[in-house]
Backbone as numpy.savetxt, mean C-alpha at the origin, in Angstrom:
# Nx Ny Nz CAx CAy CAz Cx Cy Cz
32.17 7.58 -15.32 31.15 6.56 -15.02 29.72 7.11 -15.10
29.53 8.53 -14.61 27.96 8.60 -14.77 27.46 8.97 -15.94
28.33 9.22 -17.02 28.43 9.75 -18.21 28.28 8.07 -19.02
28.78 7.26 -18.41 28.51 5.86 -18.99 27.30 5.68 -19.12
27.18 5.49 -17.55 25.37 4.83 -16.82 24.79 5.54 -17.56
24.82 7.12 -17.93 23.34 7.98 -18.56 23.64 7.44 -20.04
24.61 7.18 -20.67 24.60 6.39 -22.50 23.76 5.10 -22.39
23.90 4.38 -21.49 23.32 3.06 -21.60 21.82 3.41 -21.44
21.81 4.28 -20.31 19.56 3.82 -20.27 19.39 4.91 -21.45
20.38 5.96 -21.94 19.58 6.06 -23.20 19.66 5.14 -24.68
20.79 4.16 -24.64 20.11 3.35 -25.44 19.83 2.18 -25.40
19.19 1.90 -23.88 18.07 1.34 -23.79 16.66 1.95 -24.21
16.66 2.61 -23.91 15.35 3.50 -24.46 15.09 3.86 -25.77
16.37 3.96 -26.31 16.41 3.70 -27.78 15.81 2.32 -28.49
16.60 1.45 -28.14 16.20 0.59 -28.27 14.65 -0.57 -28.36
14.15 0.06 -27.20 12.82 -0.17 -26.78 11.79 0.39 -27.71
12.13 1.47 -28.25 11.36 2.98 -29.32 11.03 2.10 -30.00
11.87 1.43 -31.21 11.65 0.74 -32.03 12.02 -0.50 -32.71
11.71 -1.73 -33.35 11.98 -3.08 -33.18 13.12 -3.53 -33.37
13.62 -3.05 -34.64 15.33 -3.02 -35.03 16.37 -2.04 -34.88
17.31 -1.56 -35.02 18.21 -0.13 -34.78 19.37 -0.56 -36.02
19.57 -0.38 -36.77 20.79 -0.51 -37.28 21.90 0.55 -36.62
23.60 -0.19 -36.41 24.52 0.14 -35.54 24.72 1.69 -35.92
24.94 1.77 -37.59 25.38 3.12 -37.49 24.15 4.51 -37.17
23.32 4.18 -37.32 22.23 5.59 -36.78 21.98 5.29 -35.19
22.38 4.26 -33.97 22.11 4.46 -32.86 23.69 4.89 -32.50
24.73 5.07 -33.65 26.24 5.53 -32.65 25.85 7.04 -33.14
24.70 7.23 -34.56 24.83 8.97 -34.91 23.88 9.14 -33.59
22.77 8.74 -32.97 21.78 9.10 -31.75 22.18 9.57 -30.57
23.13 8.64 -30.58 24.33 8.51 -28.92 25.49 9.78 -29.07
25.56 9.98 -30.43 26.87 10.61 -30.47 28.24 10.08 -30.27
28.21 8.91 -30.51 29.69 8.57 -30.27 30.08 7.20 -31.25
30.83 5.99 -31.19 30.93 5.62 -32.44 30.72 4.22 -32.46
30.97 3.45 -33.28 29.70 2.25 -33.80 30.79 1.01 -32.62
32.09 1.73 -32.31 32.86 0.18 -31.42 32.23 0.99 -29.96
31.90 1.95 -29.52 31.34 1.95 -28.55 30.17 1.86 -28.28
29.13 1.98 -29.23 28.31 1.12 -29.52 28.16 -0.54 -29.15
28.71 -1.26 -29.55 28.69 -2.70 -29.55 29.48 -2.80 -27.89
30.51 -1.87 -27.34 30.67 -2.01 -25.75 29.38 -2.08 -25.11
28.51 -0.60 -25.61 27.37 -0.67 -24.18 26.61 -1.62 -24.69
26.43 -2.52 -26.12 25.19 -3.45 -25.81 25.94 -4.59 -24.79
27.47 -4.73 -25.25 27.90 -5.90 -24.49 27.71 -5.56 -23.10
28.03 -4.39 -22.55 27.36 -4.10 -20.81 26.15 -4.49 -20.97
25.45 -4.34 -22.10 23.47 -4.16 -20.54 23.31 -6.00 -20.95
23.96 -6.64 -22.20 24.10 -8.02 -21.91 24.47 -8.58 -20.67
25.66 -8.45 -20.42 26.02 -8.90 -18.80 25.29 -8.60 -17.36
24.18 -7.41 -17.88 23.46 -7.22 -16.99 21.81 -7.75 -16.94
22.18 -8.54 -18.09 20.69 -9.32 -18.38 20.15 -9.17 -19.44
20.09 -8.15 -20.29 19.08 -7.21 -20.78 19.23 -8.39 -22.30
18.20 -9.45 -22.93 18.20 -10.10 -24.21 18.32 -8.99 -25.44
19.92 -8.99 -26.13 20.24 -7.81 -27.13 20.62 -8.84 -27.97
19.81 -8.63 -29.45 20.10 -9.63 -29.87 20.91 -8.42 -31.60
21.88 -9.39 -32.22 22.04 -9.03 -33.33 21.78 -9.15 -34.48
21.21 -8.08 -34.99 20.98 -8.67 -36.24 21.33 -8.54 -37.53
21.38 -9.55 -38.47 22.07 -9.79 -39.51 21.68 -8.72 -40.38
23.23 -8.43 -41.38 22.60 -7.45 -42.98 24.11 -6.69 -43.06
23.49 -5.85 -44.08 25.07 -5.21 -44.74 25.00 -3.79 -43.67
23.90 -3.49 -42.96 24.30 -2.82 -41.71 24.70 -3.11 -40.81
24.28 -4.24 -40.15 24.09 -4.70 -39.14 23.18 -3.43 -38.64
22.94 -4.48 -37.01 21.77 -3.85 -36.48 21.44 -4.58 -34.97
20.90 -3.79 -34.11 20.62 -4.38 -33.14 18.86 -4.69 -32.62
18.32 -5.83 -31.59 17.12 -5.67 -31.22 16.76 -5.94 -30.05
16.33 -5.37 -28.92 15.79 -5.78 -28.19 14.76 -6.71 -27.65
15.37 -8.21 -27.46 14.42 -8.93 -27.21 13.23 -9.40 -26.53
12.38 -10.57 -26.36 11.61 -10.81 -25.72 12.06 -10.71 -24.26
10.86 -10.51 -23.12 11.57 -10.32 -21.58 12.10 -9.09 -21.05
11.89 -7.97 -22.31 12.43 -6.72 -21.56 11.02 -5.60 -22.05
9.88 -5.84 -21.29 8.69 -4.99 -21.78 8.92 -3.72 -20.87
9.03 -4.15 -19.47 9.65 -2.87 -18.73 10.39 -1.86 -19.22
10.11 -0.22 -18.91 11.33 0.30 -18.95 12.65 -0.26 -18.40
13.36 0.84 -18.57 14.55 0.20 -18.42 14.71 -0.09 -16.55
15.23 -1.31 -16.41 15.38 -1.17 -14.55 16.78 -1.97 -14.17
17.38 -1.07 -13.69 19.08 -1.46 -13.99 19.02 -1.65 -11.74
18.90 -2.87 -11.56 18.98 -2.79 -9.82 20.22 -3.54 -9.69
21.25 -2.80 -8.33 22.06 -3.59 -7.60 21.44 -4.59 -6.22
22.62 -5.59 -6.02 21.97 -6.51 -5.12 21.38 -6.14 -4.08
21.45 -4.88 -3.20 20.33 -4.61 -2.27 19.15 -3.83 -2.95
19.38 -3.33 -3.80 17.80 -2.82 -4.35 17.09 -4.08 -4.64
17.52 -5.15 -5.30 16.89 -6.44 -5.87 16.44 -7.24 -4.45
16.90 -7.35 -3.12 16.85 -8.04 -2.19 15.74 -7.30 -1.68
15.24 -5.86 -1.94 14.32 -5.29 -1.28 13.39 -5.09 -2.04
13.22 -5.21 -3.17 11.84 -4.98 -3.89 11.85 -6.48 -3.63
12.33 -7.51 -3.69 11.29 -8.88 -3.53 10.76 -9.06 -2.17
11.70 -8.54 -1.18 10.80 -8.47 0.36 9.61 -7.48 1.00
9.72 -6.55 -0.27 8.36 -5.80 -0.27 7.02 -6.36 -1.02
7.72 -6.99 -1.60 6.90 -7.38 -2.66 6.08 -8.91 -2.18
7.28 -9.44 -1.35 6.98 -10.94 -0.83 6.31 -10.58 0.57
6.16 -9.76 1.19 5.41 -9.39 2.03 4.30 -8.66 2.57
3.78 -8.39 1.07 2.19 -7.58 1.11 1.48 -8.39 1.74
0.85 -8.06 2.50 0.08 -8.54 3.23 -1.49 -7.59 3.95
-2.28 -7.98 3.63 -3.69 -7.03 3.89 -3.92 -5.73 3.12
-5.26 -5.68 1.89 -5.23 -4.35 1.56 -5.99 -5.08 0.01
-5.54 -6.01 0.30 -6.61 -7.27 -1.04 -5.52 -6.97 -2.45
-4.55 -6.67 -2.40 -3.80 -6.81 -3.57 -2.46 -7.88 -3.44
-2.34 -8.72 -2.51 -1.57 -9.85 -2.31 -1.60 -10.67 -4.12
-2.14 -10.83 -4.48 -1.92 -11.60 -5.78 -1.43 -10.23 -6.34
-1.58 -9.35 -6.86 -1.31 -8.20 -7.79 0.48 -8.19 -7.43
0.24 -7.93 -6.62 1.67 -8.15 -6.10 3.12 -9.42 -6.19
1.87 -10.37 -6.01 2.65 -11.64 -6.63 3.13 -11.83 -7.81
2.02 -11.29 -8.41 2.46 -10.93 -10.31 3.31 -10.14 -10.68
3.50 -8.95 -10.22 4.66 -7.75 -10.36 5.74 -8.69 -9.72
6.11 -9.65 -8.74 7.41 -9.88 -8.33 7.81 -10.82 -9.52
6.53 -11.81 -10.33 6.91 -12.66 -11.15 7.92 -12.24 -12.69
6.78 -10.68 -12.61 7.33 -9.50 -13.71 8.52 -9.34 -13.97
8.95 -8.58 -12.30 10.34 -8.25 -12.41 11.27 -9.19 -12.48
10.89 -10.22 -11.93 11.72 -11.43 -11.55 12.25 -11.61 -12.94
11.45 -11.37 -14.38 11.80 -12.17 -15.41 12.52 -11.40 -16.46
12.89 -9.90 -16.09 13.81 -8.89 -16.36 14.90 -8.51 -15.28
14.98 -9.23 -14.57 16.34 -9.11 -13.70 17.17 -10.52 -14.03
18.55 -9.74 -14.24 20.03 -10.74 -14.44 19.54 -11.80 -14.05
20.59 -13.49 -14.27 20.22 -14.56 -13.70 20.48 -14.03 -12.24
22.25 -13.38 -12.34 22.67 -13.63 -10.77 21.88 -12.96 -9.95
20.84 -12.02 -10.20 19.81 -11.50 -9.09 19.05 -12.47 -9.28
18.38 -13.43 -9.67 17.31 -13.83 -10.23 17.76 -15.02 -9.28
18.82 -15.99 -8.86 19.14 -16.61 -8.18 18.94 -16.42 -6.54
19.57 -14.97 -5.84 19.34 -14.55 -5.36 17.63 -14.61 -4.43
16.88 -13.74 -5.46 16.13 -13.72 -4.86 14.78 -14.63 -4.73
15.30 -15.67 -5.77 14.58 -17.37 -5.35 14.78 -18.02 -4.41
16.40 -17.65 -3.60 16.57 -18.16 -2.27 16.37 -17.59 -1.41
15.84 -16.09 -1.49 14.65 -15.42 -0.75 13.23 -16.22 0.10
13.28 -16.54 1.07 12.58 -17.23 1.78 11.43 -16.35 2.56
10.51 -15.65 3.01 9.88 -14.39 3.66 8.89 -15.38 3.82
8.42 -15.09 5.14 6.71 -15.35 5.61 6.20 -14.07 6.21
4.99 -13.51 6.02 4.79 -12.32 6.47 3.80 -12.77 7.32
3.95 -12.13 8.70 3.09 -12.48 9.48 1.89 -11.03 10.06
0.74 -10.93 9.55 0.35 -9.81 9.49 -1.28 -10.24 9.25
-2.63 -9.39 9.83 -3.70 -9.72 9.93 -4.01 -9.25 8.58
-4.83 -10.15 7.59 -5.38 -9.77 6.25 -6.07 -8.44 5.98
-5.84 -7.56 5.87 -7.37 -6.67 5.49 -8.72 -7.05 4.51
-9.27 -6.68 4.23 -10.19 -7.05 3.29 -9.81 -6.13 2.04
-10.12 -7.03 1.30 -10.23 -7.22 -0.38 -10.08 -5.72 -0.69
-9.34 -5.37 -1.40 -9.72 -4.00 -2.63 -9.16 -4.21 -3.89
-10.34 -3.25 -4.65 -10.04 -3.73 -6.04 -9.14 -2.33 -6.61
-7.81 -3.33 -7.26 -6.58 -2.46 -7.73 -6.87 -1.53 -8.36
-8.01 -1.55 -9.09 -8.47 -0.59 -10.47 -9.12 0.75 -9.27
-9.41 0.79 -8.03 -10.29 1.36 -7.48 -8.87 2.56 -6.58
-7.76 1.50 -6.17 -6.74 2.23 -6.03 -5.92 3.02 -7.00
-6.20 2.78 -8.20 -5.43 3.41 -9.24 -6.43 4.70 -9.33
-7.63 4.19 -9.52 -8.75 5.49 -9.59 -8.52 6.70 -8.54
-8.52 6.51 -7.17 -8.16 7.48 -6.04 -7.01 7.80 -5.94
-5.59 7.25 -6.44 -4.41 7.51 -6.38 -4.13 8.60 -8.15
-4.71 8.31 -8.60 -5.09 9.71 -10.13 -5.44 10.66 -9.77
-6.69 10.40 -8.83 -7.61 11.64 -8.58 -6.22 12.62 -7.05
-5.31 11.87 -6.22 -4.84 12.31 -5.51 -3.84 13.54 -6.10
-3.14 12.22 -7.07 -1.98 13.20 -7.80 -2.58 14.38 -9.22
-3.51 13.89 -9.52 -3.61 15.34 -10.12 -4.63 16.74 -9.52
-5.47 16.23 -8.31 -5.99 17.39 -7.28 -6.83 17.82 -8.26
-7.93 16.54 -8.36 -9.62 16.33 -8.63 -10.51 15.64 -7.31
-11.29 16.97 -7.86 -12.52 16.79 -6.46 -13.03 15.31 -7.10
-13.19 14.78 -6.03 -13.48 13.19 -5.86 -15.05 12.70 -5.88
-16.06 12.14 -6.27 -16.93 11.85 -6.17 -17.57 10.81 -6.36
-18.00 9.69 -4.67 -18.40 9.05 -4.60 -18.96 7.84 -3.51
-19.66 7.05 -3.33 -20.55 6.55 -3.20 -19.42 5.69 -1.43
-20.36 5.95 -0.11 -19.57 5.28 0.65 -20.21 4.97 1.68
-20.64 3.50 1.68 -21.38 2.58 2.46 -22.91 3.82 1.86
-22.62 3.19 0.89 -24.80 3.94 -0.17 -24.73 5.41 0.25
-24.03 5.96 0.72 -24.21 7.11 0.87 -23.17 8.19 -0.17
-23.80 9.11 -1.37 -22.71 9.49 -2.14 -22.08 11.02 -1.28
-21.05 10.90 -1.50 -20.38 11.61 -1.08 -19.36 13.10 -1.98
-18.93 14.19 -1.81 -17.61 15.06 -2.41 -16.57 15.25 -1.47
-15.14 14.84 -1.76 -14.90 15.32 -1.12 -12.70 15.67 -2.16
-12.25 16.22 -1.55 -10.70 16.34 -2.41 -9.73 15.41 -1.48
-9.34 14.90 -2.28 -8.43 13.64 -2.11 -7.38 13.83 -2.10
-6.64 13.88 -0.72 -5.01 14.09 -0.49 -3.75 13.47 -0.68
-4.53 12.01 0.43 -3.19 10.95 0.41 -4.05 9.94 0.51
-3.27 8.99 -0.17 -3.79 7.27 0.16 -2.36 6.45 0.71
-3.41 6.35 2.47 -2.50 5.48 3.17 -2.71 3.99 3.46
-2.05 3.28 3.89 -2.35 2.01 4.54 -1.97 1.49 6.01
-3.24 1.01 6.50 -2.69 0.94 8.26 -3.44 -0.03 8.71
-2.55 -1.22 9.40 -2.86 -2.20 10.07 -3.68 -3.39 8.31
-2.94 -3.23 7.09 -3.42 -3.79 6.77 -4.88 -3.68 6.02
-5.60 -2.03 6.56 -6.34 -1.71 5.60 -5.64 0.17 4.46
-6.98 0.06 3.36 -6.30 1.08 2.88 -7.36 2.26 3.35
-7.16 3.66 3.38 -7.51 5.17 3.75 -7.06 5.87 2.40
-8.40 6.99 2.81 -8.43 7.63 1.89 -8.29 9.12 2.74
-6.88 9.74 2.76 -7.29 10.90 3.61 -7.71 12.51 2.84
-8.94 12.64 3.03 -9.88 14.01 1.99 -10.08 14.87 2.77
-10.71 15.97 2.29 -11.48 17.19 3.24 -12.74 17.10 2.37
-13.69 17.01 3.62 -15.24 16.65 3.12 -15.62 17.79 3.00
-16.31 17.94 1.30 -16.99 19.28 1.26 -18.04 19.57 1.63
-18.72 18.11 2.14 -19.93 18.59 2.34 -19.99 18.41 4.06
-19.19 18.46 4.80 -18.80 18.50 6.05 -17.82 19.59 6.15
-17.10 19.80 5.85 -16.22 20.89 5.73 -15.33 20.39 7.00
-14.51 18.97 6.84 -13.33 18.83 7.45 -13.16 17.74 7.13
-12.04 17.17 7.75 -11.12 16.02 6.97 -11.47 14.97 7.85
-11.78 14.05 6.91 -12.21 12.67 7.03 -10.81 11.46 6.63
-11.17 10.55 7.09 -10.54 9.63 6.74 -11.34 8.01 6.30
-11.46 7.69 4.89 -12.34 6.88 4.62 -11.65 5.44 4.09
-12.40 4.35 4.14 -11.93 3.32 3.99 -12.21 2.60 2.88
-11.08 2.66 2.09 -11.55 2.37 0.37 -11.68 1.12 0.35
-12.00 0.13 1.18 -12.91 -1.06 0.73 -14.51 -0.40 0.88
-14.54 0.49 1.52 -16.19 0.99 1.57 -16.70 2.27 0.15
-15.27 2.00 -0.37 -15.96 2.96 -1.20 -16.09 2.65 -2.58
-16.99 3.37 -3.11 -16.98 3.08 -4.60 -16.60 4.57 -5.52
-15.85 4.88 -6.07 -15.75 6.13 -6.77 -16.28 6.27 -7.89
-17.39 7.40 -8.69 -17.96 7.50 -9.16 -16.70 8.50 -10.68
-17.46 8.04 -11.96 -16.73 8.86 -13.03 -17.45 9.49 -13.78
-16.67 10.70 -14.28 -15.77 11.12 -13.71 -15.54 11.97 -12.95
-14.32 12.32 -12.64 -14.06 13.21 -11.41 -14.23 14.77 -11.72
-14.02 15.56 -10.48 -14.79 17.24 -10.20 -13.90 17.80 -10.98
-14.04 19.41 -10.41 -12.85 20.31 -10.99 -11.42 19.64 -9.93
-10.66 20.58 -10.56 -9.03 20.78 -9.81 -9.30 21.61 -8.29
-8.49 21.40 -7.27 -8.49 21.94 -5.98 -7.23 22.55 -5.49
-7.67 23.46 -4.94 -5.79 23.80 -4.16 -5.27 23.15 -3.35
-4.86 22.32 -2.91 -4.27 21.13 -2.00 -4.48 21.96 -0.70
-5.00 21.66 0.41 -4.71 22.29 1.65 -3.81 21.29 2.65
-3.43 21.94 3.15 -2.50 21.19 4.74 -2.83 20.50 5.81
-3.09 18.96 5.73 -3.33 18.38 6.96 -3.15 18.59 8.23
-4.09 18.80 9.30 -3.94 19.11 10.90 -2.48 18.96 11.29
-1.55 19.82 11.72 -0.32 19.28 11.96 1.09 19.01 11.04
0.36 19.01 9.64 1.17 19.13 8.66 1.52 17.90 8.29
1.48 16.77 9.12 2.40 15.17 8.63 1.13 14.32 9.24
1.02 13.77 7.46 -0.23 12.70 7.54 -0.05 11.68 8.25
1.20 11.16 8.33 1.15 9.84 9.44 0.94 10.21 10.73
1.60 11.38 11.37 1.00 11.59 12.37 -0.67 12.14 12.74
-1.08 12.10 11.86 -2.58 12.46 11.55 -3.69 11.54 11.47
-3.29 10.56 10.86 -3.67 9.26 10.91 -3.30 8.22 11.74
-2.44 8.50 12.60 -1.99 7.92 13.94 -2.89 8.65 14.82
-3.46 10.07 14.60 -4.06 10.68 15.97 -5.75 10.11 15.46
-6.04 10.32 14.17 -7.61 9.48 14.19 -7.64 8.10 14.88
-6.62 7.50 14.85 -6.82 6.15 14.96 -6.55 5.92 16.45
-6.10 7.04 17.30 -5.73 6.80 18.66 -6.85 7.32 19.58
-8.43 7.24 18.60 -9.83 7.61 19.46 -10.21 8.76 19.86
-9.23 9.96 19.95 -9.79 11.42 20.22 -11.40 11.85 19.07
-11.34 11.05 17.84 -12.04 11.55 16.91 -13.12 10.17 17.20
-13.12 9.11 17.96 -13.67 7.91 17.42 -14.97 7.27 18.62
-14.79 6.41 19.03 -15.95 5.80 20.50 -15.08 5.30 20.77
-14.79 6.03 21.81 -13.65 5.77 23.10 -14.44 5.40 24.21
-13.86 3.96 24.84 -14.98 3.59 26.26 -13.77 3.49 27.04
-14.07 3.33 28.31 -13.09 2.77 29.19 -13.91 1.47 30.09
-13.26 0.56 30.49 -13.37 -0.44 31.46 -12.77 -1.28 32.12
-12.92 -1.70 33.01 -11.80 -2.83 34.15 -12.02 -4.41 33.87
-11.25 -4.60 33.39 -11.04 -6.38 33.32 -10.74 -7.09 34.61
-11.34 -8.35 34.43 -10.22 -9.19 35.59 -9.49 -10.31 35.20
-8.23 -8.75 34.48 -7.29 -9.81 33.91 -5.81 -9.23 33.96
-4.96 -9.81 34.21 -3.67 -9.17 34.47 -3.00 -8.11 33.25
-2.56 -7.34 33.60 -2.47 -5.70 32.55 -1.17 -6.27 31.76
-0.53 -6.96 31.78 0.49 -7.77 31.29 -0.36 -8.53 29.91
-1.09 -9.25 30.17 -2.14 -10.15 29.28 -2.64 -9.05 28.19
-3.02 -8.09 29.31 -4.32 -7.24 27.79 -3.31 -6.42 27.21
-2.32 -5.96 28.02 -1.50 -4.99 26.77 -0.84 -5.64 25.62
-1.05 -7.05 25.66 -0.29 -7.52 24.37 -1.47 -7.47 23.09
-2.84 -7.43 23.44 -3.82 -7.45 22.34 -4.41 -6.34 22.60
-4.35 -5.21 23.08 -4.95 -3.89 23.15 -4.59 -2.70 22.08
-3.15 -3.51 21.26 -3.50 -2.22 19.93 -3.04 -0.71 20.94
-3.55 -0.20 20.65 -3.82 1.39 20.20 -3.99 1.75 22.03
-4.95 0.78 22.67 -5.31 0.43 23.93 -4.56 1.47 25.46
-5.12 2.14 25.94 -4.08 2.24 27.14 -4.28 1.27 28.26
-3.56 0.82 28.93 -3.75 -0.28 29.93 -3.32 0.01 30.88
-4.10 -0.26 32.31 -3.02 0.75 33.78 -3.33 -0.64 34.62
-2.53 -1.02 35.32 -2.49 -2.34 36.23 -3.05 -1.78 37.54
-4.10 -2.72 37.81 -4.84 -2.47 39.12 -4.34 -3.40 40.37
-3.85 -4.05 39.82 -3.52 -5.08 40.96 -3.11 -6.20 40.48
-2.47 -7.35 40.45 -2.25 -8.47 40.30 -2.98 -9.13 38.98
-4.11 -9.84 38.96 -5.44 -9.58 37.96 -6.21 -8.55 37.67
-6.00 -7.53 37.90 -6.80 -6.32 37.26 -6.49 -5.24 36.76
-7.54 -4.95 35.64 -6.56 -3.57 34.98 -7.45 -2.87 34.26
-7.29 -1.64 34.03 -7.83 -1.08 33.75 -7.65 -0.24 32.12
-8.80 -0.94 30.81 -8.53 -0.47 29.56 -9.11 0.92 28.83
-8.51 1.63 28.27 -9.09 2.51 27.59 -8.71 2.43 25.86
-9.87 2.18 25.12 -10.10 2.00 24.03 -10.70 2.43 22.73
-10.40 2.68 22.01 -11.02 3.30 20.95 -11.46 2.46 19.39
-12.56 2.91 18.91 -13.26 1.77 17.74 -13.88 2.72 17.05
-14.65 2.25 15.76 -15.04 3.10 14.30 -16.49 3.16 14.98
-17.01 2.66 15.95 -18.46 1.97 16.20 -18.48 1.50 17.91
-19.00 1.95 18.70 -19.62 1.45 19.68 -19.21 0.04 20.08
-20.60 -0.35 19.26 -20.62 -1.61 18.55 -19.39 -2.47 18.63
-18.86 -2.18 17.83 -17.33 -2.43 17.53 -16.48 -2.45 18.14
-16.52 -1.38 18.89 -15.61 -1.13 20.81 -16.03 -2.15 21.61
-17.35 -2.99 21.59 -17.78 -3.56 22.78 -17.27 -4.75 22.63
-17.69 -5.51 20.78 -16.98 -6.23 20.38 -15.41 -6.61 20.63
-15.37 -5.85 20.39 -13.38 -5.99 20.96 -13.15 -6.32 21.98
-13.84 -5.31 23.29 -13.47 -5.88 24.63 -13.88 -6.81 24.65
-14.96 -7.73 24.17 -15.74 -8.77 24.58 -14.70 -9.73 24.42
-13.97 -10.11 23.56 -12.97 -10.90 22.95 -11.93 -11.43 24.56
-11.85 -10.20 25.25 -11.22 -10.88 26.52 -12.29 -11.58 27.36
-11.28 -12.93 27.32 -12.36 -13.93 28.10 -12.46 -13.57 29.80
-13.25 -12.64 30.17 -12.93 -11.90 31.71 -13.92 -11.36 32.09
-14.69 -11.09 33.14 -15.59 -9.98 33.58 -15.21 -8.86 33.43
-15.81 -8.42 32.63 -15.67 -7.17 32.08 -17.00 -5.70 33.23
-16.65 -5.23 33.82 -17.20 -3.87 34.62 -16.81 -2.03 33.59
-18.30 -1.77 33.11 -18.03 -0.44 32.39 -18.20 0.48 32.94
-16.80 1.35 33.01 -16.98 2.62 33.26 -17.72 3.85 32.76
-17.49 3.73 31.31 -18.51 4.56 30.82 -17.58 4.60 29.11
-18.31 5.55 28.41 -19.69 6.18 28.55 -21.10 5.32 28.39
-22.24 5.90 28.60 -23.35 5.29 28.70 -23.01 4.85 27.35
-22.87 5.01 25.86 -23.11 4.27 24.67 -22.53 3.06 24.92
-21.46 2.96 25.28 -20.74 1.80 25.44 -21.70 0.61 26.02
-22.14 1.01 27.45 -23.48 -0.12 27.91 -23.94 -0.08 27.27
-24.73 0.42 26.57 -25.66 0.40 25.59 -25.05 -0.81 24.42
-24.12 0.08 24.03 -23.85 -1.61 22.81 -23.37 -3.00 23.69
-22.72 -2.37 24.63 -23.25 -3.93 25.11 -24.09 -4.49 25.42
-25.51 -3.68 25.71 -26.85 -4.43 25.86 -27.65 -5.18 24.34
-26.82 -4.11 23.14 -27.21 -4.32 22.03 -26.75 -6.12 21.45
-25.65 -5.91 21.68 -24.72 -7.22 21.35 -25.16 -8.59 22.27
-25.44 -8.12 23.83 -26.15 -9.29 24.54 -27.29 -10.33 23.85
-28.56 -8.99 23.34 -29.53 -9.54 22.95 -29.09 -9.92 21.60
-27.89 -9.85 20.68 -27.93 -10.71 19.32 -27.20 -11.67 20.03
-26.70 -11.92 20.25 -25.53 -13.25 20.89 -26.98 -13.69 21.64
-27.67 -13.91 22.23 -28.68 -14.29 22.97 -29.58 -15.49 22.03
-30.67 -14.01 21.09 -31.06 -14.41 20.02 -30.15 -15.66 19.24
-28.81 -15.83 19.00 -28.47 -16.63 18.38 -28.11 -17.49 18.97
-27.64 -17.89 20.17 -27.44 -19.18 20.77 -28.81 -19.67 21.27
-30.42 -19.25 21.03 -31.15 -19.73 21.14 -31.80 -19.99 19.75
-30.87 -19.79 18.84 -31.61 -20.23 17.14 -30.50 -21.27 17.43
């Protein structure tokens, strides 16, 4: 059998090379003979694949319209899971890109998958990220895998830095680098960035804090690196731990509790807490009052425009 499976995707691939094949030079290619030949086209037929024959004192075979893909030979749980990955992108601004690749595959997979996964039903329930442009992920995901110093432009400010991994979290995408011109590892947000062409020399890959990027990018995002405030709500610790995220929450009493929080921005931290409809009392740090004095006077300013 695996001696089968490896004859067929190679002449599928044969096939694909060039427009026609006559039978007897793809059984001399294969090595084996012109009735086993006409078996494996009749397999990758039953498996979908449009093989059409064609007429002459050779005969000959062609690969038809609907098979531009390499070759992609999926059983029913591989097929059930690329459409629920696929049907469930959600935040990172490539939701249509995605829609199109499921339409893709959809139209090179068998009927009986193809049935299948039309009665595939998925709602993804998940907060949007903002927009990125695919061409911009293909650009940083090149520069990752071939380990080119990176150069470019982020929130107007240009930047160098070598480009490790590109992750996605909560719906947005990261860019995790070591800043050369900081000399440590950043984590940047490729809707803010623009990458400049073309790219630096080659780099020696170095080793993320800890060694495992998710846990690395779980520890930026858990505020040790970020504007961490703390403050007391008067609101039951039950309530805020369901929208606190990342949040630690300690119950003070009945209605009260006490949050500790982390944000990209002050600003942004104060914003968040503000969102609970509650008297809010700050512990600290002083920036934190501060953006909330900042945010008072625009919310002020604007309910008096």
């Amino acid at each position: 059998m695996p001696k089968t499976s490896a004859r067929l995707l190679a002449l599928l691939s044969l096939l694909q090379a060039r427009r026609d094949w006559p039978g007897a030079l793809l059984a001399e290619r294969l090595e084996v003979s012109a009735r086993t030949v006409r078996r494996d086209v009749d397999r990758l037929r039953e498996l979908g694949y449009p093989i059409a024959t064609a007429k002459g004192p050779d005969g000959g075979y062609r690969l038809g319209a609907g098979a531009d893909l390499p070759p992609l030979l999926f059983d029913d749980e591989q097929a059930v899971a690329l459409a629920v990955a696929l049907r469930t992108v959600t935040g990172g601004g490539i939701e249509e890109a995605a829609a199109r690749a499921l339409t893709t595959v959809r139209q090179v997979m068998p009927s009986r998958l193809r049935h299948r996964v039309d009665a595939l039903h998925v709602t993804a329930v998940s907060p949007p990220g903002p927009p990125v442009d695919p061409s911009v992920l293909a650009t940083l995901s090149a520069a990752v895998h071939a380990r080119e110093v990176l150069r470019f432009d982020y929130l107007d400010s240009p930047r160098r830095a070598e480009p490790h991994h590109l992750v996605t979290r909560g719906g947005r995408w990261y860019l995790v680098a070591w800043d050369l011109d900081r000399a440590d590892w950043r984590t940047f947000r490729v809707d803010r960035l623009t990458p400049r062409i073309p790219t630096g020399p080659r780099f020696t890959p170095r080793e993320v804090p800890g060694g495992d990027v998710a846990a690395f990018v779980a520890d930026r995002f858990s505020g040790k690196d970020e504007c961490r405030g703390e403050v007391i709500l008067d609101l039951p610790a039950s309530v805020v731990s369901t929208y606190a995220g990342d949040g630690v929450v300690e119950e003070l009493g009945p209605s009260r509790c006490r949050l500790v929080l982390g944000a990209w921005s002050w600003v942004g931290l104060a914003a968040s807490i503000g969102r609970f409809d509650a008297e809010i009392e700050v512990v600290g740090p002083a920036e934190l009052r501060d953006a909330f004095a900042r945010l008072a006077r625009r919310y002020a300013a604007a309910a008096g425009g």
